GROMACS .gro file of C-alpha atoms in nm:
model
  364
    1UNK     CA    1  11.875   9.249   9.795
    2UNK     CA    2  11.604   9.457   9.954
    3UNK     CA    3  11.270   9.278   9.945
    4UNK     CA    4  11.055   9.557  10.094
    5UNK     CA    5  10.928   9.346  10.382
    6UNK     CA    6  10.648   9.595  10.455
    7UNK     CA    7  10.489   9.520  10.116
    8UNK     CA    8  10.457   9.149  10.206
    9UNK     CA    9  10.225   9.230  10.497
   10UNK     CA   10   9.976   9.368  10.245
   11UNK     CA   11   9.976   9.064  10.010
   12UNK     CA   12   9.698   8.806  10.026
   13UNK     CA   13   9.750   8.459  10.157
   14UNK     CA   14   9.721   8.320   9.803
   15UNK     CA   15   9.982   8.556   9.671
   16UNK     CA   16  10.223   8.464   9.951
   17UNK     CA   17  10.167   8.093   9.893
   18UNK     CA   18  10.238   8.137   9.520
   19UNK     CA   19  10.564   8.318   9.591
   20UNK     CA   20  10.668   8.055   9.844
   21UNK     CA   21  10.587   7.762   9.621
   22UNK     CA   22  10.751   7.893   9.300
   23UNK     CA   23  11.109   7.975   9.395
   24UNK     CA   24  11.224   7.933   9.032
   25UNK     CA   25  11.022   8.243   8.938
   26UNK     CA   26  11.158   8.479   9.202
   27UNK     CA   27  11.478   8.570   9.383
   28UNK     CA   28  11.552   8.364   9.693
   29UNK     CA   29  11.517   8.673   9.919
   30UNK     CA   30  11.161   8.731   9.792
   31UNK     CA   31  11.069   8.364   9.843
   32UNK     CA   32  11.216   8.364  10.190
   33UNK     CA   33  11.033   8.685  10.286
   34UNK     CA   34  10.698   8.531  10.168
   35UNK     CA   35  10.769   8.222  10.378
   36UNK     CA   36  10.843   8.433  10.682
   37UNK     CA   37  10.521   8.628  10.639
   38UNK     CA   38  10.320   8.304  10.608
   39UNK     CA   39  10.480   8.178  10.932
   40UNK     CA   40  10.393   8.509  11.101
   41UNK     CA   41  10.033   8.461  11.002
   42UNK     CA   42  10.040   8.108  11.144
   43UNK     CA   43   9.984   7.946  10.805
   44UNK     CA   44  10.143   7.622  10.683
   45UNK     CA   45  10.410   7.664  10.414
   46UNK     CA   46  10.300   7.528  10.077
   47UNK     CA   47  10.481   7.249   9.898
   48UNK     CA   48  10.727   7.341   9.619
   49UNK     CA   49  10.556   7.330   9.282
   50UNK     CA   50  10.648   7.042   9.054
   51UNK     CA   51  10.955   7.126   8.847
   52UNK     CA   52  11.052   7.421   9.067
   53UNK     CA   53  11.379   7.436   9.254
   54UNK     CA   54  11.389   7.533   9.620
   55UNK     CA   55  11.539   7.866   9.719
   56UNK     CA   56  11.900   7.821   9.825
   57UNK     CA   57  11.997   7.926  10.176
   58UNK     CA   58  12.253   8.201  10.209
   59UNK     CA   59  12.561   8.046  10.360
   60UNK     CA   60  12.903   8.197  10.389
   61UNK     CA   61  13.219   7.999  10.429
   62UNK     CA   62  13.584   8.092  10.397
   63UNK     CA   63  13.716   8.035  10.044
   64UNK     CA   64  13.996   7.779  10.032
   65UNK     CA   65  14.333   7.884   9.905
   66UNK     CA   66  14.391   7.810   9.537
   67UNK     CA   67  14.716   7.769   9.356
   68UNK     CA   68  14.813   7.991   9.068
   69UNK     CA   69  14.754   7.705   8.819
   70UNK     CA   70  14.406   7.632   8.955
   71UNK     CA   71  14.313   7.997   8.942
   72UNK     CA   72  14.424   8.013   8.578
   73UNK     CA   73  14.221   7.706   8.492
   74UNK     CA   74  13.915   7.848   8.660
   75UNK     CA   75  13.948   8.181   8.482
   76UNK     CA   76  13.991   8.010   8.147
   77UNK     CA   77  13.693   7.786   8.217
   78UNK     CA   78  13.484   8.085   8.317
   79UNK     CA   79  13.561   8.265   7.989
   80UNK     CA   80  13.465   7.952   7.788
   81UNK     CA   81  13.144   7.917   7.984
   82UNK     CA   82  13.058   8.285   7.931
   83UNK     CA   83  13.112   8.246   7.551
   84UNK     CA   84  12.887   7.937   7.541
   85UNK     CA   85  12.616   8.116   7.745
   86UNK     CA   86  12.632   8.408   7.503
   87UNK     CA   87  12.585   8.183   7.201
   88UNK     CA   88  12.296   8.005   7.376
   89UNK     CA   89  12.127   8.337   7.460
   90UNK     CA   90  12.147   8.454   7.104
   91UNK     CA   91  11.994   8.131   6.976
   92UNK     CA   92  11.716   8.101   7.234
   93UNK     CA   93  11.395   8.297   7.175
   94UNK     CA   94  11.138   8.365   7.439
   95UNK     CA   95  11.283   8.131   7.693
   96UNK     CA   96  11.164   8.347   7.980
   97UNK     CA   97  10.803   8.351   7.857
   98UNK     CA   98  10.514   8.115   7.895
   99UNK     CA   99  10.263   8.059   7.619
  100UNK     CA  100   9.907   8.137   7.716
  101UNK     CA  101   9.599   8.127   7.493
  102UNK     CA  102   9.414   8.410   7.662
  103UNK     CA  103   9.679   8.679   7.687
  104UNK     CA  104   9.560   8.882   7.392
  105UNK     CA  105   9.201   8.861   7.501
  106UNK     CA  106   9.049   9.103   7.746
  107UNK     CA  107   8.954   8.922   8.071
  108UNK     CA  108   8.589   8.843   8.104
  109UNK     CA  109   8.585   8.938   8.469
  110UNK     CA  110   8.682   9.303   8.422
  111UNK     CA  111   8.447   9.566   8.569
  112UNK     CA  112   8.206   9.724   8.327
  113UNK     CA  113   8.373  10.065   8.349
  114UNK     CA  114   8.730  10.108   8.236
  115UNK     CA  115   8.881  10.448   8.304
  116UNK     CA  116   9.073  10.604   8.016
  117UNK     CA  117   9.424  10.720   8.090
  118UNK     CA  118   9.492  11.060   7.927
  119UNK     CA  119   9.717  11.023   7.619
  120UNK     CA  120   9.958  11.276   7.757
  121UNK     CA  121  10.072  11.393   8.102
  122UNK     CA  122  10.115  11.762   8.032
  123UNK     CA  123  10.039  11.891   8.379
  124UNK     CA  124  10.339  12.112   8.425
  125UNK     CA  125  10.390  12.214   8.783
  126UNK     CA  126  10.404  12.595   8.817
  127UNK     CA  127  10.702  12.754   8.990
  128UNK     CA  128  10.483  12.990   9.199
  129UNK     CA  129  10.775  13.237   9.204
  130UNK     CA  130  10.545  13.543   9.174
  131UNK     CA  131  10.320  13.425   9.462
  132UNK     CA  132  10.622  13.344   9.680
  133UNK     CA  133  10.772  13.688   9.619
  134UNK     CA  134  10.441  13.843   9.710
  135UNK     CA  135  10.455  13.663  10.043
  136UNK     CA  136  10.811  13.786  10.095
  137UNK     CA  137  10.694  14.146  10.050
  138UNK     CA  138  10.422  14.087  10.301
  139UNK     CA  139  10.664  13.940  10.553
  140UNK     CA  140  10.765  14.278  10.689
  141UNK     CA  141  10.418  14.327  10.829
  142UNK     CA  142  10.450  14.023  11.058
  143UNK     CA  143  10.788  14.114  11.199
  144UNK     CA  144  10.859  14.397  11.450
  145UNK     CA  145  11.034  14.698  11.287
  146UNK     CA  146  11.321  14.669  11.526
  147UNK     CA  147  11.401  14.317  11.391
  148UNK     CA  148  11.346  14.423  11.032
  149UNK     CA  149  11.617  14.682  11.051
  150UNK     CA  150  11.888  14.413  11.088
  151UNK     CA  151  11.987  14.367  10.729
  152UNK     CA  152  12.153  14.025  10.774
  153UNK     CA  153  11.860  13.878  10.960
  154UNK     CA  154  11.614  14.040  10.717
  155UNK     CA  155  11.782  13.900  10.402
  156UNK     CA  156  11.814  13.550  10.548
  157UNK     CA  157  11.454  13.552  10.668
  158UNK     CA  158  11.326  13.666  10.325
  159UNK     CA  159  11.506  13.376  10.163
  160UNK     CA  160  11.352  13.133  10.402
  161UNK     CA  161  11.005  13.279  10.342
  162UNK     CA  162  11.048  13.246   9.969
  163UNK     CA  163  11.160  12.881   9.994
  164UNK     CA  164  10.877  12.790  10.230
  165UNK     CA  165  10.598  12.934  10.015
  166UNK     CA  166  10.745  12.788   9.693
  167UNK     CA  167  10.740  12.444   9.845
  168UNK     CA  168  10.407  12.491  10.013
  169UNK     CA  169  10.226  12.613   9.699
  170UNK     CA  170  10.374  12.338   9.490
  171UNK     CA  171  10.270  12.071   9.740
  172UNK     CA  172   9.918  12.206   9.757
  173UNK     CA  173   9.899  12.223   9.379
  174UNK     CA  174  10.017  11.864   9.342
  175UNK     CA  175   9.764  11.731   9.589
  176UNK     CA  176   9.481  11.928   9.434
  177UNK     CA  177   9.568  11.812   9.080
  178UNK     CA  178   9.597  11.450   9.197
  179UNK     CA  179   9.255  11.462   9.354
  180UNK     CA  180   9.103  11.606   9.037
  181UNK     CA  181   9.252  11.361   8.778
  182UNK     CA  182   9.042  11.061   8.676
  183UNK     CA  183   9.349  10.837   8.672
  184UNK     CA  184   9.691  10.859   8.848
  185UNK     CA  185   9.947  11.090   8.681
  186UNK     CA  186  10.225  10.876   8.535
  187UNK     CA  187  10.472  11.150   8.628
  188UNK     CA  188  10.349  11.186   8.986
  189UNK     CA  189  10.655  11.032   9.152
  190UNK     CA  190  10.885  11.263   8.964
  191UNK     CA  191  10.679  11.563   9.073
  192UNK     CA  192  10.682  11.443   9.431
  193UNK     CA  193  11.069  11.432   9.411
  194UNK     CA  194  11.074  11.785   9.275
  195UNK     CA  195  10.857  11.916   9.559
  196UNK     CA  196  11.066  11.732   9.818
  197UNK     CA  197  11.375  11.899   9.668
  198UNK     CA  198  11.209  12.237   9.729
  199UNK     CA  199  11.143  12.150  10.092
  200UNK     CA  200  11.507  12.033  10.130
  201UNK     CA  201  11.623  12.380  10.019
  202UNK     CA  202  11.440  12.514  10.324
  203UNK     CA  203  11.559  12.251  10.578
  204UNK     CA  204  11.923  12.253  10.464
  205UNK     CA  205  11.943  12.632  10.503
  206UNK     CA  206  11.771  12.618  10.843
  207UNK     CA  207  12.061  12.405  10.969
  208UNK     CA  208  12.287  12.709  10.963
  209UNK     CA  209  12.299  13.000  11.203
  210UNK     CA  210  12.093  13.250  11.015
  211UNK     CA  211  12.122  13.528  11.279
  212UNK     CA  212  11.746  13.554  11.293
  213UNK     CA  213  11.572  13.769  11.553
  214UNK     CA  214  11.325  13.607  11.798
  215UNK     CA  215  11.005  13.663  11.600
  216UNK     CA  216  11.175  13.563  11.276
  217UNK     CA  217  11.296  13.244  11.446
  218UNK     CA  218  10.945  13.176  11.568
  219UNK     CA  219  10.809  13.202  11.215
  220UNK     CA  220  11.088  12.979  11.081
  221UNK     CA  221  10.992  12.712  11.334
  222UNK     CA  222  10.639  12.726  11.200
  223UNK     CA  223  10.774  12.681  10.846
  224UNK     CA  224  10.970  12.375  10.954
  225UNK     CA  225  10.651  12.237  11.117
  226UNK     CA  226  10.486  12.282  10.782
  227UNK     CA  227  10.765  12.090  10.616
  228UNK     CA  228  10.728  11.805  10.864
  229UNK     CA  229  10.357  11.774  10.793
  230UNK     CA  230  10.390  11.813  10.418
  231UNK     CA  231  10.671  11.560  10.404
  232UNK     CA  232  10.450  11.308  10.585
  233UNK     CA  233  10.171  11.370  10.335
  234UNK     CA  234  10.404  11.328  10.037
  235UNK     CA  235  10.528  10.997  10.186
  236UNK     CA  236  10.167  10.876  10.216
  237UNK     CA  237  10.096  10.986   9.858
  238UNK     CA  238  10.397  10.787   9.732
  239UNK     CA  239  10.283  10.481   9.927
  240UNK     CA  240   9.931  10.515   9.785
  241UNK     CA  241  10.064  10.546   9.432
  242UNK     CA  242  10.254  10.215   9.470
  243UNK     CA  243   9.948  10.002   9.531
  244UNK     CA  244   9.674  10.127   9.758
  245UNK     CA  245   9.313  10.118   9.653
  246UNK     CA  246   9.283  10.494   9.706
  247UNK     CA  247   9.523  10.759   9.592
  248UNK     CA  248   9.394  11.042   9.819
  249UNK     CA  249   9.325  10.857  10.140
  250UNK     CA  250   9.169  10.976  10.470
  251UNK     CA  251   9.518  11.003  10.615
  252UNK     CA  252   9.638  11.228  10.331
  253UNK     CA  253   9.323  11.438  10.359
  254UNK     CA  254   9.376  11.495  10.732
  255UNK     CA  255   9.751  11.558  10.688
  256UNK     CA  256   9.684  11.817  10.418
  257UNK     CA  257   9.441  12.004  10.641
  258UNK     CA  258   9.693  12.001  10.928
  259UNK     CA  259   9.964  12.136  10.697
  260UNK     CA  260   9.735  12.398  10.557
  261UNK     CA  261   9.671  12.526  10.910
  262UNK     CA  262  10.042  12.597  10.951
  263UNK     CA  263  10.015  12.863  10.688
  264UNK     CA  264   9.833  13.087  10.928
  265UNK     CA  265  10.106  13.044  11.191
  266UNK     CA  266  10.364  13.162  10.929
  267UNK     CA  267  10.137  13.457  10.833
  268UNK     CA  268  10.063  13.534  11.200
  269UNK     CA  269   9.695  13.534  11.112
  270UNK     CA  270   9.403  13.386  11.308
  271UNK     CA  271   9.294  13.036  11.196
  272UNK     CA  272   8.966  13.045  11.001
  273UNK     CA  273   8.666  12.841  11.128
  274UNK     CA  274   8.679  12.614  10.826
  275UNK     CA  275   8.981  12.490  10.630
  276UNK     CA  276   8.962  12.350  10.274
  277UNK     CA  277   8.916  11.976  10.267
  278UNK     CA  278   9.090  11.773   9.997
  279UNK     CA  279   8.847  11.535   9.825
  280UNK     CA  280   8.914  11.166   9.851
  281UNK     CA  281   9.013  10.986   9.530
  282UNK     CA  282   8.997  10.613   9.465
  283UNK     CA  283   9.225  10.443   9.212
  284UNK     CA  284   9.029  10.272   8.929
  285UNK     CA  285   9.064   9.897   8.906
  286UNK     CA  286   9.126   9.899   8.531
  287UNK     CA  287   9.290  10.184   8.336
  288UNK     CA  288   9.323  10.197   7.957
  289UNK     CA  289   9.640  10.372   7.844
  290UNK     CA  290   9.848  10.432   7.531
  291UNK     CA  291  10.176  10.366   7.706
  292UNK     CA  292  10.328  10.091   7.922
  293UNK     CA  293  10.349  10.207   8.285
  294UNK     CA  294  10.675  10.223   8.475
  295UNK     CA  295  10.753   9.950   8.721
  296UNK     CA  296  10.790  10.045   9.083
  297UNK     CA  297  11.017   9.891   9.351
  298UNK     CA  298  10.895   9.569   9.520
  299UNK     CA  299  10.626   9.507   9.258
  300UNK     CA  300  10.624   9.222   9.012
  301UNK     CA  301  10.328   9.261   8.770
  302UNK     CA  302  10.262   9.022   8.484
  303UNK     CA  303  10.308   9.144   8.128
  304UNK     CA  304  10.097   8.983   7.856
  305UNK     CA  305  10.205   9.036   7.494
  306UNK     CA  306  10.166   8.834   7.174
  307UNK     CA  307   9.995   8.528   7.335
  308UNK     CA  308  10.268   8.507   7.595
  309UNK     CA  309  10.298   8.605   7.959
  310UNK     CA  310  10.623   8.751   8.088
  311UNK     CA  311  10.702   8.761   8.458
  312UNK     CA  312  10.876   9.067   8.599
  313UNK     CA  313  11.242   9.039   8.693
  314UNK     CA  314  11.243   9.083   9.072
  315UNK     CA  315  11.613   9.179   9.073
  316UNK     CA  316  11.552   9.507   8.886
  317UNK     CA  317  11.284   9.755   8.806
  318UNK     CA  318  11.326   9.699   8.431
  319UNK     CA  319  11.043   9.587   8.207
  320UNK     CA  320  11.068   9.246   8.041
  321UNK     CA  321  11.291   9.253   7.732
  322UNK     CA  322  11.021   9.194   7.469
  323UNK     CA  323  10.820   9.481   7.616
  324UNK     CA  324  11.111   9.723   7.602
  325UNK     CA  325  11.163   9.645   7.230
  326UNK     CA  326  10.811   9.773   7.146
  327UNK     CA  327  10.792  10.117   6.991
  328UNK     CA  328  10.501  10.355   7.070
  329UNK     CA  329  10.381  10.319   6.711
  330UNK     CA  330  10.334   9.945   6.756
  331UNK     CA  331  10.112   9.975   7.065
  332UNK     CA  332   9.741   9.986   7.004
  333UNK     CA  333   9.634  10.006   7.368
  334UNK     CA  334   9.737   9.898   7.719
  335UNK     CA  335   9.513   9.768   7.995
  336UNK     CA  336   9.651   9.813   8.344
  337UNK     CA  337   9.477   9.576   8.595
  338UNK     CA  338   9.492   9.637   8.968
  339UNK     CA  339   9.592   9.328   9.181
  340UNK     CA  340   9.241   9.224   9.281
  341UNK     CA  341   9.112   9.215   8.925
  342UNK     CA  342   9.432   9.070   8.786
  343UNK     CA  343   9.424   8.777   9.029
  344UNK     CA  344   9.067   8.707   8.939
  345UNK     CA  345   9.165   8.683   8.579
  346UNK     CA  346   9.511   8.521   8.596
  347UNK     CA  347   9.545   8.370   8.941
  348UNK     CA  348   9.787   8.430   9.230
  349UNK     CA  349  10.078   8.494   8.998
  350UNK     CA  350   9.927   8.831   8.918
  351UNK     CA  351   9.937   8.936   9.286
  352UNK     CA  352  10.098   9.270   9.189
  353UNK     CA  353   9.864   9.337   8.899
  354UNK     CA  354   9.889   9.278   8.527
  355UNK     CA  355   9.969   9.484   8.219
  356UNK     CA  356   9.796   9.369   7.898
  357UNK     CA  357   9.964   9.507   7.583
  358UNK     CA  358   9.773   9.506   7.255
  359UNK     CA  359   9.961   9.584   6.938
  360UNK     CA  360   9.842   9.688   6.596
  361UNK     CA  361   9.796   9.401   6.351
  362UNK     CA  362  10.085   9.360   6.108
  363UNK     CA  363  10.038   9.531   5.779
  364UNK     CA  364  10.034   9.302   5.472
   0.00000   0.00000   0.00000
């Protein structure tokens, strides 16, 4: 199992101690990674919480040979055990949840301002096909006429120009929209993937012998430099979306400016004295939404619903089962707490934030 060791370096000491001292809550790999990070920081490992079982060590030994009879007995016993477990699971209710008396109350330590999440995420990313084709028509002015007469090189170069500008415009649009929104776009990761697919169309084609002429090849190398810088920015944006305090950070701002400058190399135009600067954007500590947010890899937020707290399953990115059974019509509102605020309200167990789900009262 991948534990995302980089994410453990960002966790607080209290969060790491909680993970290390509650092995019954988390997968053994997660507990072990937390223990390793505590040792790296020179901190003493906490004692195992009362009632918790220690994380088993991974040991591998050759399996002894079994006779045909013993294998049959084991198989039959396994089937019986599976049936008994199935019956027990159907009869048990809420065994993975812990009763809490404050879960349906809004924490008293929340900041005064709670940012409202838009009810819909209808920011459709434009294709920018018309603008890209306009750049293709302008490309002939930046290439010598002797090179432009080669039909094979010209056609290949025009395709690369169209792919570059489509990906470039979409990346710039995504960063601008992200910096303008009051809250993170719930579909941001999907849009990042779409933009990265556009850039891959450029880089995959560039791997072939396109028979480009010298100036065309020089422009293509500038496009690939633009891809390199944009790809780094998109990676930083993904990382910020997973848990940083700011969505548009100083690094993203600088990377965007550097990528924007590459445009002028592709256009064979002089660099202006001043380039546009992407505004910084912090992530609000508390967001009110109408939908339950998607879980992200290596995060284990708490979910609070119906006076009960449900821990995330570290083995998957799935939401807790009671949460998945809710329909949109049942949800009144959702409060999404960033880790710092969540830990103030619910302790170290909320080291990856908390999601408070409030449902409509049942109708008589």
